[in-house]
Amino acid sequence: MVQKYQSPVRVYKYPFEMVMAAYEKRFPTCPLIPVFLGSEILSEFKSEDGSLHILERSCKLNVDAPRLLKKIAGVEYVFFIQKNTLNWKDRTLLIEAHNETFGSRITVNETCCYSVHPENEDWTCFEQSASLDIKSFFGFENTVEKIAMKQYTANIKRGKEVIEYYLNELIAEGITHIPRWSPPEKKVVEKPIVHPVLSFLTSAPESHMELEDVHSGAKETNSNLCSSSEPTTPDDKLDADYIERYLGQLTPMQESCLIQLRQWLQETHKGKSEAGEWKAEKIPKDEHILRFLKARDFNIDKAREMLCQSLTWRKQYQVDYILETWRPPTFLEEYYAGGWHFQDRDRRPLYILRLGQMDTKGLVKALGEEALLRHVLSINEEGQKRCEENTKIFGRPITSWTCLVDLEGLNMRHLWRPGVKALLRIIEVVEANYPETLGRLLIVRAPRVFPVLWTLVSPFINENTRQKFLIYSGNNYQGAGGLIDYIDKEIIPDFLGGDCMCYVPEGGLVPKSLYQTEEELENSDNIKLWTETIYQSANIFKGAPHEIVIEILEGSSVITWDFDILKGDVVFNIFHSKRSPQAARKEPSAPLVGGNNVQLIERSWVLGVDYSMVESPLTCREGESIQGSHITRWPGFYILQWKMNSPPSCSATTLPRVDDVLATLQVSSHKCKVMYYTEVLASEDFRGSMTSLESCHSGFSQLSAGTTSSSQSQSSSLISR
């Protein structure tokens, strides 16, 4: 595999002529670069007007390699051929170098360019690129590659220090200005200094013409590399000082990876990519590209694949405009217990989330996963925006933010399975599209149940992200080693014992009147980020129950459910059949019941023959939440049924119960509505698990448990009113 390096643009705040004088001081040898033992001029050419100077050298290097490897290779030193094309007229120097030693086994090519800064003619720019291709090396290919890359990168930044050292030496000698080249007033024929190897060229006019063509070609190449036909702007190339100021300290190879990936994106933006499948609509910001490189340990291919998938996702779902288009529902500002709160000691934006006070179930049912995800994405987009603002305000790169999560109040209701499932889906989206945006996660007042939640969530979080988590149980966050180490005392929130008023909402129970059905959620005009939802909704009519079928291939599986009665009273049943039911076809003359309503049990089926009841009927009142589970005894088809509840008729001698009268007054005579979620688990994954729906109920209100069982199965249901 060919290893490549591309440097950022490094700027010397000195004129080109001064930098060239400092550069020449490096030869024939340079004590400041120990690996460079010396050089010998092979050939030299100067144009008649003195504007062009071409010099070819042989450079002797002492590579820092194991003695055994040098002995096997049979060499003590390595020789490189360096060709310098100095154009005083255009004020450019093009340096081309390649290895002479082991030329058949290893190919090393390096190109460097000094040129005038496009915005300040008294400054000089430097760029450098190189490639390494090891074809074979006595079975030590990987070792040689590591040695070569290590030694090369170690001397990259050293090169700038050497030039600056000699610049200071010139200034100390009193040389502060070197006049620019100007055309001679009279044409003076100068005899070029030619190496004996090229002496035959001076005796043949034709050969001299060929040499002029070579010089012309070198000049053209030099112009292409150093003086592009398009003006160089900060948007075209990355300046080393810009990287340090806005992106942070990067190693030379990390800088190179950033520049290479950025260049590839620029090519795709211009339609030059050979890939053909993906074309950039616009170039992402440099800090955005860098995050993906960090997430993939600066593996360019992996980072490019991840970034392209994310850019496609952003375009498809118009995420770039989410801060302008997303308008969260009014109730979300009250019940979503999260918000921005100043910054931490490292000047990262600080986001506070009071997860323990949030009704996660209520938010999912009132917002839907789609809107909840959009809200989380808007938080991430706002976080990136705040990082950019803090970078400008505090004068140093800030590319991530800190999140403070308060878990006081976290209990089993937060382990409600559909909520955990929605959380995992959100984490998956955020990890794929916002890598390396979290600088630190501070978790305080973690209760005893937290390890269970962490076990469920941590596998979905990137290892780099997990290393940024700091967890405090009880009051351990107070005092030395706690929050004070990461957050200034003046901004620690009041609910954590600080003096700063925190205006993050306190959360609380989401009223069930705000719950929305699947149809209501689908009426949104937004492009759907998810094509499926965790919850389904159904309408139930008199004589038209809603039924779903679950096929069980192995006995002792666990069917779990969670549903809310949004309108009317219903009766919940579970049946078993060996036959596969089919959705009933509507008769042409039958009235249309509308909405999501499916009937599976055929009218010809006989209870006890074609299918059997495996649970006692459970009557559910309007406004109730029911969670439960059923451990199956046989394989086959299990039918979950919701049907309208008809109050029992009263005899002439029996007075009706008060509850029945109230139910009759409250229930609609037309239809009922239910929102439901079901899942099948293997029994070994369910038994004793904290994620069992038997325990994962919405617990902000008083709970009254009603348990039904039969001799055929084990089951339980919890009802929340």
PDB file of C-alpha atoms in Angstrom, residues 324-451:
ATOM      1  CA  GLU A 324     -34.260  26.963  11.089  1.00  0.00           C
ATOM      2  CA  THR A 325     -37.079  24.497  10.445  1.00  0.00           C
ATOM      3  CA  TRP A 326     -37.510  22.579  13.714  1.00  0.00           C
ATOM      4  CA  ARG A 327     -40.130  24.093  15.975  1.00  0.00           C
ATOM      5  CA  PRO A 328     -40.524  21.932  19.087  1.00  0.00           C
ATOM      6  CA  PRO A 329     -44.036  21.623  20.545  1.00  0.00           C
ATOM      7  CA  THR A 330     -44.738  24.038  23.395  1.00  0.00           C
ATOM      8  CA  PHE A 331     -45.107  21.257  25.979  1.00  0.00           C
ATOM      9  CA  LEU A 332     -41.609  19.983  25.126  1.00  0.00           C
ATOM     10  CA  GLU A 333     -40.064  23.103  26.642  1.00  0.00           C
ATOM     11  CA  GLU A 334     -41.766  22.173  29.909  1.00  0.00           C
ATOM     12  CA  TYR A 335     -41.317  18.407  30.060  1.00  0.00           C
ATOM     13  CA  TYR A 336     -37.929  17.888  28.329  1.00  0.00           C
ATOM     14  CA  ALA A 337     -35.564  18.452  31.256  1.00  0.00           C
ATOM     15  CA  GLY A 338     -32.509  19.579  29.306  1.00  0.00           C
ATOM     16  CA  GLY A 339     -30.852  22.842  28.274  1.00  0.00           C
ATOM     17  CA  TRP A 340     -27.616  24.795  27.780  1.00  0.00           C
ATOM     18  CA  HIS A 341     -25.908  26.317  30.824  1.00  0.00           C
ATOM     19  CA  PHE A 342     -22.757  28.457  30.316  1.00  0.00           C
ATOM     20  CA  GLN A 343     -19.504  26.463  29.773  1.00  0.00           C
ATOM     21  CA  ASP A 344     -17.083  24.242  31.683  1.00  0.00           C
ATOM     22  CA  ARG A 345     -13.529  25.076  32.797  1.00  0.00           C
ATOM     23  CA  ASP A 346     -12.175  24.163  29.341  1.00  0.00           C
ATOM     24  CA  ARG A 347     -14.661  26.657  27.852  1.00  0.00           C
ATOM     25  CA  ARG A 348     -16.674  23.900  26.231  1.00  0.00           C
ATOM     26  CA  PRO A 349     -20.430  24.604  26.000  1.00  0.00           C
ATOM     27  CA  LEU A 350     -22.191  22.874  28.902  1.00  0.00           C
ATOM     28  CA  TYR A 351     -25.462  20.991  28.398  1.00  0.00           C
ATOM     29  CA  ILE A 352     -27.452  19.816  31.421  1.00  0.00           C
ATOM     30  CA  LEU A 353     -29.861  16.876  31.243  1.00  0.00           C
ATOM     31  CA  ARG A 354     -31.991  15.972  34.267  1.00  0.00           C
ATOM     32  CA  LEU A 355     -32.760  12.483  33.006  1.00  0.00           C
ATOM     33  CA  GLY A 356     -34.061  11.227  36.340  1.00  0.00           C
ATOM     34  CA  GLN A 357     -36.859  13.823  36.258  1.00  0.00           C
ATOM     35  CA  MET A 358     -38.014  13.047  32.719  1.00  0.00           C
ATOM     36  CA  ASP A 359     -41.091  11.034  31.828  1.00  0.00           C
ATOM     37  CA  THR A 360     -39.409   9.163  28.996  1.00  0.00           C
ATOM     38  CA  LYS A 361     -42.478   7.104  28.243  1.00  0.00           C
ATOM     39  CA  GLY A 362     -44.720  10.150  28.132  1.00  0.00           C
ATOM     40  CA  LEU A 363     -42.325  12.005  25.824  1.00  0.00           C
ATOM     41  CA  VAL A 364     -42.129   9.101  23.390  1.00  0.00           C
ATOM     42  CA  LYS A 365     -45.905   8.732  23.295  1.00  0.00           C
ATOM     43  CA  ALA A 366     -46.619  12.453  23.077  1.00  0.00           C
ATOM     44  CA  LEU A 367     -43.868  13.337  20.618  1.00  0.00           C
ATOM     45  CA  GLY A 368     -43.182  10.099  18.814  1.00  0.00           C
ATOM     46  CA  GLU A 369     -39.652   8.879  18.145  1.00  0.00           C
ATOM     47  CA  GLU A 370     -39.440  11.017  14.999  1.00  0.00           C
ATOM     48  CA  ALA A 371     -39.933  14.345  16.786  1.00  0.00           C
ATOM     49  CA  LEU A 372     -37.827  13.245  19.745  1.00  0.00           C
ATOM     50  CA  LEU A 373     -34.962  12.423  17.384  1.00  0.00           C
ATOM     51  CA  ARG A 374     -35.325  15.780  15.633  1.00  0.00           C
ATOM     52  CA  HIS A 375     -35.119  17.522  18.978  1.00  0.00           C
ATOM     53  CA  VAL A 376     -31.934  15.619  19.880  1.00  0.00           C
ATOM     54  CA  LEU A 377     -30.443  16.448  16.461  1.00  0.00           C
ATOM     55  CA  SER A 378     -31.243  20.126  16.969  1.00  0.00           C
ATOM     56  CA  ILE A 379     -29.366  19.973  20.290  1.00  0.00           C
ATOM     57  CA  ASN A 380     -26.326  18.507  18.528  1.00  0.00           C
ATOM     58  CA  GLU A 381     -26.487  21.126  15.777  1.00  0.00           C
ATOM     59  CA  GLU A 382     -26.769  23.871  18.387  1.00  0.00           C
ATOM     60  CA  GLY A 383     -23.800  22.354  20.227  1.00  0.00           C
ATOM     61  CA  GLN A 384     -21.614  22.563  17.111  1.00  0.00           C
ATOM     62  CA  LYS A 385     -22.702  26.157  16.597  1.00  0.00           C
ATOM     63  CA  ARG A 386     -21.818  27.056  20.196  1.00  0.00           C
ATOM     64  CA  CYS A 387     -18.398  25.401  19.813  1.00  0.00           C
ATOM     65  CA  GLU A 388     -17.644  27.646  16.842  1.00  0.00           C
ATOM     66  CA  GLU A 389     -18.744  30.716  18.796  1.00  0.00           C
ATOM     67  CA  ASN A 390     -16.610  29.778  21.824  1.00  0.00           C
ATOM     68  CA  THR A 391     -13.616  29.207  19.549  1.00  0.00           C
ATOM     69  CA  LYS A 392     -13.878  32.817  18.403  1.00  0.00           C
ATOM     70  CA  ILE A 393     -14.625  34.195  21.874  1.00  0.00           C
ATOM     71  CA  PHE A 394     -11.847  32.429  23.796  1.00  0.00           C
ATOM     72  CA  GLY A 395      -9.219  32.432  21.045  1.00  0.00           C
ATOM     73  CA  ARG A 396      -8.477  28.700  21.000  1.00  0.00           C
ATOM     74  CA  PRO A 397     -10.000  25.648  19.317  1.00  0.00           C
ATOM     75  CA  ILE A 398     -13.125  24.280  20.998  1.00  0.00           C
ATOM     76  CA  THR A 399     -14.604  21.426  18.983  1.00  0.00           C
ATOM     77  CA  SER A 400     -16.710  19.539  21.550  1.00  0.00           C
ATOM     78  CA  TRP A 401     -19.050  20.176  24.444  1.00  0.00           C
ATOM     79  CA  THR A 402     -19.637  18.803  27.920  1.00  0.00           C
ATOM     80  CA  CYS A 403     -22.833  17.129  29.083  1.00  0.00           C
ATOM     81  CA  LEU A 404     -23.854  16.991  32.759  1.00  0.00           C
ATOM     82  CA  VAL A 405     -26.466  14.296  33.431  1.00  0.00           C
ATOM     83  CA  ASP A 406     -28.322  14.278  36.752  1.00  0.00           C
ATOM     84  CA  LEU A 407     -29.797  10.846  37.498  1.00  0.00           C
ATOM     85  CA  GLU A 408     -31.605  11.653  40.725  1.00  0.00           C
ATOM     86  CA  GLY A 409     -35.025  10.048  40.389  1.00  0.00           C
ATOM     87  CA  LEU A 410     -33.861   7.369  37.949  1.00  0.00           C
ATOM     88  CA  ASN A 411     -35.674   4.136  38.707  1.00  0.00           C
ATOM     89  CA  MET A 412     -37.198   1.139  37.004  1.00  0.00           C
ATOM     90  CA  ARG A 413     -39.638   3.210  34.962  1.00  0.00           C
ATOM     91  CA  HIS A 414     -36.726   4.530  32.913  1.00  0.00           C
ATOM     92  CA  LEU A 415     -35.856   0.952  31.973  1.00  0.00           C
ATOM     93  CA  TRP A 416     -39.203   0.677  30.233  1.00  0.00           C
ATOM     94  CA  ARG A 417     -38.280  -1.389  27.212  1.00  0.00           C
ATOM     95  CA  PRO A 418     -39.750   0.699  24.352  1.00  0.00           C
ATOM     96  CA  GLY A 419     -38.093   3.779  25.843  1.00  0.00           C
ATOM     97  CA  VAL A 420     -34.711   2.036  26.016  1.00  0.00           C
ATOM     98  CA  LYS A 421     -35.208   0.866  22.443  1.00  0.00           C
ATOM     99  CA  ALA A 422     -35.946   4.432  21.296  1.00  0.00           C
ATOM    100  CA  LEU A 423     -32.872   5.653  23.205  1.00  0.00           C
ATOM    101  CA  LEU A 424     -30.636   3.096  21.508  1.00  0.00           C
ATOM    102  CA  ARG A 425     -31.924   4.111  18.091  1.00  0.00           C
ATOM    103  CA  ILE A 426     -31.179   7.764  18.854  1.00  0.00           C
ATOM    104  CA  ILE A 427     -27.674   6.887  20.115  1.00  0.00           C
ATOM    105  CA  GLU A 428     -27.038   4.964  16.901  1.00  0.00           C
ATOM    106  CA  VAL A 429     -27.960   7.987  14.751  1.00  0.00           C
ATOM    107  CA  VAL A 430     -25.923  10.421  16.864  1.00  0.00           C
ATOM    108  CA  GLU A 431     -22.845   8.175  16.953  1.00  0.00           C
ATOM    109  CA  ALA A 432     -22.926   7.803  13.152  1.00  0.00           C
ATOM    110  CA  ASN A 433     -23.350  11.502  12.373  1.00  0.00           C
ATOM    111  CA  TYR A 434     -21.901  13.485  15.297  1.00  0.00           C
ATOM    112  CA  PRO A 435     -18.686  11.670  16.228  1.00  0.00           C
ATOM    113  CA  GLU A 436     -16.214  13.278  18.603  1.00  0.00           C
ATOM    114  CA  THR A 437     -18.623  16.075  19.536  1.00  0.00           C
ATOM    115  CA  LEU A 438     -18.829  15.031  23.187  1.00  0.00           C
ATOM    116  CA  GLY A 439     -15.778  16.220  25.082  1.00  0.00           C
ATOM    117  CA  ARG A 440     -16.838  14.952  28.504  1.00  0.00           C
ATOM    118  CA  LEU A 441     -19.918  13.370  30.094  1.00  0.00           C
ATOM    119  CA  LEU A 442     -20.399  13.974  33.813  1.00  0.00           C
ATOM    120  CA  ILE A 443     -22.974  11.653  35.398  1.00  0.00           C
ATOM    121  CA  VAL A 444     -23.975  12.612  38.943  1.00  0.00           C
ATOM    122  CA  ARG A 445     -26.191  11.032  41.614  1.00  0.00           C
ATOM    123  CA  ALA A 446     -26.189   7.680  39.845  1.00  0.00           C
ATOM    124  CA  PRO A 447     -28.585   5.310  41.693  1.00  0.00           C
ATOM    125  CA  ARG A 448     -28.173   1.595  42.220  1.00  0.00           C
ATOM    126  CA  VAL A 449     -30.201   0.824  39.117  1.00  0.00           C
ATOM    127  CA  PHE A 450     -27.784   2.748  36.861  1.00  0.00           C
ATOM    128  CA  PRO A 451     -25.451  -0.238  36.161  1.00  0.00           C
TER     129      PRO A 451
END
